[in-house]
PDB file of C-alpha atoms in Angstrom:
ATOM      1  CA  UNK A   1       7.145  12.628  10.673  1.00 35.00           C
ATOM      2  CA  UNK A   2       6.050  10.598   7.510  1.00 36.00           C
ATOM      3  CA  UNK A   3       6.306   6.916   6.934  1.00 39.00           C
ATOM      4  CA  UNK A   4       9.736   5.711   5.180  1.00 43.00           C
ATOM      5  CA  UNK A   5       8.934   4.737   1.919  1.00 45.00           C
ATOM      6  CA  UNK A   6      10.305   1.171   2.143  1.00 47.00           C
ATOM      7  CA  UNK A   7       8.506   0.443   5.494  1.00 56.00           C
ATOM      8  CA  UNK A   8       4.795  -0.539   5.301  1.00 67.00           C
ATOM      9  CA  UNK A   9       2.223   0.905   8.004  1.00 80.00           C
ATOM     10  CA  UNK A  10      -0.485  -1.101   8.856  1.00 83.00           C
ATOM     11  CA  UNK A  11      -2.763  -0.984  11.057  1.00 92.00           C
ATOM     12  CA  UNK A  12      -5.122  -3.875  12.460  1.00 94.00           C
ATOM     13  CA  UNK A  13      -8.233  -2.869  14.522  1.00 96.00           C
ATOM     14  CA  UNK A  14      -9.782  -4.846  17.065  1.00 96.00           C
ATOM     15  CA  UNK A  15     -13.749  -4.679  17.371  1.00 96.00           C
ATOM     16  CA  UNK A  16     -13.128  -2.928  20.672  1.00 97.00           C
ATOM     17  CA  UNK A  17     -10.560  -0.506  18.875  1.00 97.00           C
ATOM     18  CA  UNK A  18      -7.112  -1.048  20.343  1.00 97.00           C
ATOM     19  CA  UNK A  19      -4.703  -0.843  17.227  1.00 97.00           C
ATOM     20  CA  UNK A  20      -1.729  -3.580  16.240  1.00 95.00           C
ATOM     21  CA  UNK A  21       0.600  -3.125  13.597  1.00 91.00           C
ATOM     22  CA  UNK A  22       0.100  -6.438  12.269  1.00 86.00           C
ATOM     23  CA  UNK A  23      -2.647  -9.508  12.688  1.00 86.00           C
ATOM     24  CA  UNK A  24       0.155 -11.790  13.258  1.00 85.00           C
ATOM     25  CA  UNK A  25       1.522  -9.797  16.245  1.00 87.00           C
ATOM     26  CA  UNK A  26      -2.007  -9.150  18.716  1.00 91.00           C
ATOM     27  CA  UNK A  27      -0.426  -8.662  21.884  1.00 91.00           C
ATOM     28  CA  UNK A  28      -0.341  -6.659  24.364  1.00 94.00           C
ATOM     29  CA  UNK A  29       3.200  -5.814  24.074  1.00 92.00           C
ATOM     30  CA  UNK A  30       2.425  -4.605  20.252  1.00 92.00           C
ATOM     31  CA  UNK A  31      -0.641  -2.371  21.212  1.00 96.00           C
ATOM     32  CA  UNK A  32      -0.613   0.909  19.944  1.00 97.00           C
ATOM     33  CA  UNK A  33      -3.613   2.543  21.392  1.00 97.00           C
ATOM     34  CA  UNK A  34      -6.914   2.591  21.176  1.00 97.00           C
ATOM     35  CA  UNK A  35      -8.973   4.235  18.275  1.00 96.00           C
ATOM     36  CA  UNK A  36     -11.414   5.636  20.724  1.00 96.00           C
ATOM     37  CA  UNK A  37      -9.558   8.020  22.576  1.00 96.00           C
ATOM     38  CA  UNK A  38      -6.071   7.854  20.380  1.00 96.00           C
ATOM     39  CA  UNK A  39      -5.664   9.746  17.259  1.00 96.00           C
ATOM     40  CA  UNK A  40      -5.193   7.856  13.993  1.00 94.00           C
ATOM     41  CA  UNK A  41      -1.530   9.644  13.984  1.00 94.00           C
ATOM     42  CA  UNK A  42      -0.421   9.006  17.395  1.00 95.00           C
ATOM     43  CA  UNK A  43      -1.015   5.173  16.706  1.00 96.00           C
ATOM     44  CA  UNK A  44       0.961   5.095  13.496  1.00 93.00           C
ATOM     45  CA  UNK A  45       3.569   6.825  15.202  1.00 93.00           C
ATOM     46  CA  UNK A  46       3.545   5.489  18.780  1.00 95.00           C
ATOM     47  CA  UNK A  47       6.741   4.360  19.885  1.00 94.00           C
ATOM     48  CA  UNK A  48       5.865   0.591  19.499  1.00 93.00           C
ATOM     49  CA  UNK A  49       5.115   0.718  15.839  1.00 92.00           C
ATOM     50  CA  UNK A  50       8.872   2.083  15.602  1.00 88.00           C
ATOM     51  CA  UNK A  51       9.850  -0.536  17.401  1.00 86.00           C
ATOM     52  CA  UNK A  52       8.032  -3.098  15.359  1.00 84.00           C
ATOM     53  CA  UNK A  53       9.190  -1.545  11.818  1.00 82.00           C
ATOM     54  CA  UNK A  54      12.711  -1.239  13.090  1.00 78.00           C
ATOM     55  CA  UNK A  55      12.331  -5.504  14.060  1.00 70.00           C
ATOM     56  CA  UNK A  56      11.719  -5.960  10.315  1.00 68.00           C
ATOM     57  CA  UNK A  57      15.245  -7.778   9.097  1.00 65.00           C
ATOM     58  CA  UNK A  58      16.965  -6.046   5.935  1.00 74.00           C
ATOM     59  CA  UNK A  59      15.594  -7.899   3.026  1.00 81.00           C
ATOM     60  CA  UNK A  60      17.346  -9.904   0.704  1.00 83.00           C
ATOM     61  CA  UNK A  61      18.818  -8.664  -2.567  1.00 86.00           C
ATOM     62  CA  UNK A  62      16.093 -10.837  -4.688  1.00 89.00           C
ATOM     63  CA  UNK A  63      13.622  -8.874  -2.571  1.00 89.00           C
ATOM     64  CA  UNK A  64      15.588  -5.443  -3.190  1.00 88.00           C
ATOM     65  CA  UNK A  65      15.400  -5.779  -7.051  1.00 91.00           C
ATOM     66  CA  UNK A  66      12.115  -6.980  -7.519  1.00 93.00           C
ATOM     67  CA  UNK A  67      10.091  -4.799  -9.149  1.00 92.00           C
ATOM     68  CA  UNK A  68       6.899  -5.759  -7.271  1.00 91.00           C
ATOM     69  CA  UNK A  69       8.531  -4.529  -3.588  1.00 89.00           C
ATOM     70  CA  UNK A  70       6.419  -1.773  -3.638  1.00 86.00           C
ATOM     71  CA  UNK A  71       3.373  -3.658  -3.640  1.00 87.00           C
ATOM     72  CA  UNK A  72       4.407  -6.466  -0.874  1.00 86.00           C
ATOM     73  CA  UNK A  73       7.150  -4.201   0.982  1.00 82.00           C
ATOM     74  CA  UNK A  74       8.922  -7.481   1.193  1.00 84.00           C
ATOM     75  CA  UNK A  75       6.152  -9.476   3.160  1.00 83.00           C
ATOM     76  CA  UNK A  76       5.208 -10.255   6.410  1.00 79.00           C
ATOM     77  CA  UNK A  77       8.748 -10.755   8.579  1.00 75.00           C
ATOM     78  CA  UNK A  78       6.947 -13.653  10.348  1.00 79.00           C
ATOM     79  CA  UNK A  79       6.510 -15.387   6.874  1.00 84.00           C
ATOM     80  CA  UNK A  80      10.740 -14.469   6.405  1.00 79.00           C
ATOM     81  CA  UNK A  81      11.880 -16.476   8.995  1.00 68.00           C
ATOM     82  CA  UNK A  82      13.404 -19.460   8.276  1.00 66.00           C
ATOM     83  CA  UNK A  83      15.698 -22.399  10.048  1.00 63.00           C
ATOM     84  CA  UNK A  84      18.063 -21.046  12.852  1.00 58.00           C
ATOM     85  CA  UNK A  85      15.912 -17.655  12.545  1.00 54.00           C
ATOM     86  CA  UNK A  86      17.505 -17.067   9.270  1.00 60.00           C
ATOM     87  CA  UNK A  87      15.640 -14.093   7.212  1.00 68.00           C
ATOM     88  CA  UNK A  88      14.901 -15.066   4.052  1.00 81.00           C
ATOM     89  CA  UNK A  89      12.396 -14.489   1.122  1.00 86.00           C
ATOM     90  CA  UNK A  90       8.773 -13.944   1.939  1.00 87.00           C
ATOM     91  CA  UNK A  91       7.506 -17.890   1.908  1.00 88.00           C
ATOM     92  CA  UNK A  92       4.535 -16.437  -0.081  1.00 92.00           C
ATOM     93  CA  UNK A  93       6.523 -14.721  -2.805  1.00 93.00           C
ATOM     94  CA  UNK A  94       6.068 -16.468  -5.954  1.00 94.00           C
ATOM     95  CA  UNK A  95       2.475 -16.717  -5.300  1.00 94.00           C
ATOM     96  CA  UNK A  96       2.547 -12.913  -4.227  1.00 93.00           C
ATOM     97  CA  UNK A  97       3.940 -12.637  -7.140  1.00 95.00           C
ATOM     98  CA  UNK A  98       1.229 -14.211  -9.874  1.00 95.00           C
ATOM     99  CA  UNK A  99      -1.662 -12.319  -8.113  1.00 95.00           C
ATOM    100  CA  UNK A 100      -0.162  -8.829  -8.210  1.00 94.00           C
ATOM    101  CA  UNK A 101       0.754 -10.106 -11.851  1.00 93.00           C
ATOM    102  CA  UNK A 102      -2.281 -10.957 -12.943  1.00 94.00           C
ATOM    103  CA  UNK A 103      -4.167  -8.229 -11.060  1.00 95.00           C
ATOM    104  CA  UNK A 104      -2.186  -5.607 -12.689  1.00 90.00           C
ATOM    105  CA  UNK A 105      -3.217  -5.174 -15.818  1.00 88.00           C
ATOM    106  CA  UNK A 106      -6.924  -5.538 -15.171  1.00 94.00           C
ATOM    107  CA  UNK A 107      -6.580  -2.738 -12.449  1.00 92.00           C
ATOM    108  CA  UNK A 108      -5.172  -0.458 -14.804  1.00 89.00           C
ATOM    109  CA  UNK A 109      -8.108  -0.842 -16.689  1.00 92.00           C
ATOM    110  CA  UNK A 110     -10.520  -0.586 -14.277  1.00 93.00           C
ATOM    111  CA  UNK A 111      -8.945   2.760 -13.046  1.00 89.00           C
ATOM    112  CA  UNK A 112      -8.927   3.829 -16.756  1.00 89.00           C
ATOM    113  CA  UNK A 113     -12.736   2.995 -16.724  1.00 90.00           C
ATOM    114  CA  UNK A 114     -13.766   4.810 -13.474  1.00 90.00           C
ATOM    115  CA  UNK A 115     -11.382   8.097 -14.466  1.00 88.00           C
ATOM    116  CA  UNK A 116     -13.344   8.223 -18.213  1.00 87.00           C
ATOM    117  CA  UNK A 117     -16.773   7.935 -16.447  1.00 87.00           C
ATOM    118  CA  UNK A 118     -15.647  10.756 -14.189  1.00 85.00           C
ATOM    119  CA  UNK A 119     -14.692  12.925 -16.836  1.00 85.00           C
ATOM    120  CA  UNK A 120     -17.604  12.008 -19.199  1.00 85.00           C
ATOM    121  CA  UNK A 121     -19.994  12.760 -16.071  1.00 87.00           C
ATOM    122  CA  UNK A 122     -18.227  15.834 -15.257  1.00 84.00           C
ATOM    123  CA  UNK A 123     -18.259  17.224 -19.090  1.00 85.00           C
ATOM    124  CA  UNK A 124     -22.029  16.489 -19.311  1.00 89.00           C
ATOM    125  CA  UNK A 125     -22.469  18.570 -16.059  1.00 91.00           C
ATOM    126  CA  UNK A 126     -21.191  21.250 -17.967  1.00 90.00           C
ATOM    127  CA  UNK A 127     -18.069  21.277 -15.587  1.00 87.00           C
ATOM    128  CA  UNK A 128     -14.739  22.599 -17.871  1.00 88.00           C
ATOM    129  CA  UNK A 129     -12.161  20.369 -18.421  1.00 87.00           C
ATOM    130  CA  UNK A 130      -8.156  21.570 -17.243  1.00 89.00           C
ATOM    131  CA  UNK A 131      -6.001  23.007 -19.792  1.00 90.00           C
ATOM    132  CA  UNK A 132      -3.333  20.458 -21.207  1.00 88.00           C
ATOM    133  CA  UNK A 133      -0.904  21.446 -18.882  1.00 93.00           C
ATOM    134  CA  UNK A 134      -2.750  22.319 -15.764  1.00 92.00           C
ATOM    135  CA  UNK A 135      -3.374  19.399 -13.031  1.00 91.00           C
ATOM    136  CA  UNK A 136      -5.361  16.524 -14.168  1.00 87.00           C
ATOM    137  CA  UNK A 137      -8.957  16.705 -12.009  1.00 83.00           C
ATOM    138  CA  UNK A 138      -8.710  13.051 -11.104  1.00 83.00           C
ATOM    139  CA  UNK A 139      -6.159  13.937  -8.503  1.00 80.00           C
ATOM    140  CA  UNK A 140      -2.643  11.727  -9.598  1.00 84.00           C
ATOM    141  CA  UNK A 141      -0.898  15.661  -9.447  1.00 89.00           C
ATOM    142  CA  UNK A 142       0.019  14.474 -13.282  1.00 91.00           C
ATOM    143  CA  UNK A 143      -0.708  17.247 -15.959  1.00 92.00           C
ATOM    144  CA  UNK A 144      -3.747  16.712 -17.961  1.00 90.00           C
ATOM    145  CA  UNK A 145      -2.688  15.894 -20.734  1.00 89.00           C
ATOM    146  CA  UNK A 146      -0.316  13.175 -19.501  1.00 89.00           C
ATOM    147  CA  UNK A 147      -3.178  11.876 -17.129  1.00 87.00           C
ATOM    148  CA  UNK A 148      -7.021  11.290 -17.944  1.00 87.00           C
ATOM    149  CA  UNK A 149      -7.069  13.458 -21.740  1.00 86.00           C
ATOM    150  CA  UNK A 150      -5.530  10.478 -23.486  1.00 82.00           C
ATOM    151  CA  UNK A 151      -8.734   8.980 -22.127  1.00 82.00           C
ATOM    152  CA  UNK A 152     -10.823  10.788 -24.030  1.00 78.00           C
ATOM    153  CA  UNK A 153      -9.394   9.858 -27.060  1.00 62.00           C
ATOM    154  CA  UNK A 154      -8.671   6.169 -26.592  1.00 50.00           C
ATOM    155  CA  UNK A 155     -10.815   2.915 -25.641  1.00 47.00           C
ATOM    156  CA  UNK A 156      -9.968   0.545 -23.346  1.00 42.00           C
ATOM    157  CA  UNK A 157      -8.692  -2.565 -24.932  1.00 43.00           C
TER     158      UNK A 157
END
């Protein structure tokens, strides 16, 4: 079983190895196991994790159509409950949007610089670069011509 693309699986580990689905839900009834004697897979797919994820309320339309949903996943259920237990937009939504938008371009530039550095190191070491239609060596699963080959030509702005 693999995680749903719509539900983020986050695990919080306590110092003693106990695992929980969220740092706001560290309670025995949410305990998923202990990394010292349980496998990561059994913790990720524990029945309590499934129950926790199923309790996440459906997202309001504003969230469903948001271009940043893949980053926040609608936020923490704890911060989406308003008056009379009505589910709304994440309390920190606008703050998250500011942070994500501020960081996005900078993270893309940083990723490009790291990829360029790795390609140049591989070339300097005499390693052959992939052909244009072969998979890129960065692991993106894209063709080299659509991924890192462009980094050999362009400069980061």
